[in-house]
Tab-separated table of C-alpha atoms in Angstrom:
chain	number	residue	atom	x	y	z
A	1	MET	CA	11.126	-87.842	-60.633
A	2	PRO	CA	13.461	-90.977	-61.268
A	3	PRO	CA	17.280	-90.217	-61.114
A	4	SER	CA	18.089	-90.759	-64.869
A	5	GLU	CA	15.425	-88.377	-65.578
A	6	ARG	CA	16.784	-85.548	-63.367
A	7	ALA	CA	20.231	-86.152	-64.748
A	8	GLU	CA	18.847	-85.908	-68.263
A	9	LYS	CA	17.392	-82.572	-67.428
A	10	GLN	CA	20.349	-81.173	-65.734
A	11	ALA	CA	22.382	-82.361	-68.939
A	12	ALA	CA	19.905	-80.322	-70.982
A	13	ALA	CA	20.063	-77.568	-68.935
A	14	GLN	CA	24.131	-77.593	-69.042
A	15	GLN	CA	24.021	-77.551	-72.387
A	16	ALA	CA	21.624	-74.621	-72.787
A	17	VAL	CA	24.032	-72.776	-70.632
A	18	ASP	CA	27.055	-73.616	-72.784
A	19	ILE	CA	25.342	-72.417	-75.824
A	20	LEU	CA	23.901	-69.232	-74.578
A	21	HIS	CA	27.474	-68.762	-72.962
A	22	GLU	CA	29.266	-69.212	-76.503
A	23	ILE	CA	26.649	-66.708	-77.988
A	24	ALA	CA	27.247	-64.229	-75.066
A	25	THR	CA	31.197	-64.803	-75.779
A	26	ILE	CA	30.786	-63.903	-79.468
A	27	LEU	CA	28.424	-61.028	-78.277
A	28	ASN	CA	31.232	-59.736	-75.909
A	29	CYS	CA	28.710	-59.553	-73.206
A	30	HIS	CA	31.401	-60.435	-70.638
A	31	LEU	CA	29.246	-63.004	-68.528
A	32	ASP	CA	30.629	-65.984	-67.032
A	33	ARG	CA	28.741	-69.060	-66.945
A	34	ARG	CA	27.612	-68.343	-62.998
A	35	THR	CA	26.333	-65.161	-64.065
A	36	LEU	CA	24.593	-66.258	-67.168
A	37	SER	CA	22.759	-69.039	-65.243
A	38	ILE	CA	21.604	-66.636	-62.704
A	39	CYS	CA	20.182	-64.236	-65.229
A	40	ILE	CA	18.364	-67.360	-67.020
A	41	SER	CA	16.775	-68.342	-63.733
A	42	MET	CA	15.870	-65.008	-62.963
A	43	ILE	CA	14.226	-64.619	-66.476
A	44	GLU	CA	12.291	-68.022	-66.119
A	45	ASN	CA	11.042	-66.571	-62.514
A	46	GLY	CA	9.344	-63.502	-64.455
A	47	VAL	CA	12.018	-60.880	-64.579
A	48	ASN	CA	11.627	-58.584	-67.296
A	49	PRO	CA	14.989	-59.285	-69.633
A	50	GLU	CA	15.190	-55.952	-70.964
A	51	ALA	CA	15.033	-54.645	-67.439
A	52	LEU	CA	17.688	-57.015	-66.220
A	53	ALA	CA	19.736	-56.101	-69.112
A	54	ASN	CA	19.401	-52.207	-67.978
A	55	VAL	CA	20.380	-53.252	-64.154
A	56	ILE	CA	23.408	-55.103	-65.316
A	57	LYS	CA	24.539	-51.791	-67.714
A	58	GLU	CA	24.003	-49.697	-64.973
A	59	LEU	CA	26.176	-51.867	-62.463
A	60	ARG	CA	28.984	-52.141	-64.805
A	61	VAL	CA	28.699	-48.138	-65.372
A	62	LEU	CA	28.669	-47.705	-61.239
A	63	GLY	CA	31.404	-50.440	-61.009
A	64	GLN	CA	33.788	-48.237	-62.845
A	65	ASP	CA	33.282	-45.724	-60.067
A	66	PRO	CA	33.396	-47.084	-56.496
A	67	GLN	CA	31.791	-44.299	-54.646
A	68	GLN	CA	28.744	-44.193	-56.904
A	69	LEU	CA	28.319	-47.806	-56.415
A	70	ASP	CA	29.072	-47.641	-52.681
A	71	ALA	CA	26.521	-44.720	-52.786
A	72	LEU	CA	23.907	-47.181	-54.544
A	73	VAL	CA	24.353	-49.915	-52.044
A	74	ALA	CA	24.197	-47.930	-49.196
A	75	ASN	CA	20.847	-46.382	-50.570
A	76	TYR	CA	19.516	-49.755	-51.554
A	77	LEU	CA	20.512	-51.251	-47.774
A	78	ALA	CA	18.766	-47.953	-46.153
A	79	SER	CA	15.353	-48.629	-48.378
A	80	SER	CA	15.289	-52.303	-47.468
A	81	ARG	CA	15.686	-51.603	-43.828
A	82	ARG	CA	12.655	-49.308	-43.995
A	83	ARG	CA	10.389	-52.024	-45.310
């Protein structure tokens, strides 16, 4: 891919993230540009958008209670070691 084409694609992607960030801000989603970019990438790679939204909501709830979040992380780490 020529450098000019790559630069155009990067500019278009940045513009899309900027627009989506403005929408997320209006809707009070509390997602920064980096997090939003990660979510977009995950969806582009096949992650179910509704499932991703549910995970984000659950993490926010758990983030309010550090003990629950610690337990979730510990369970995840334990299950990933068993694989």
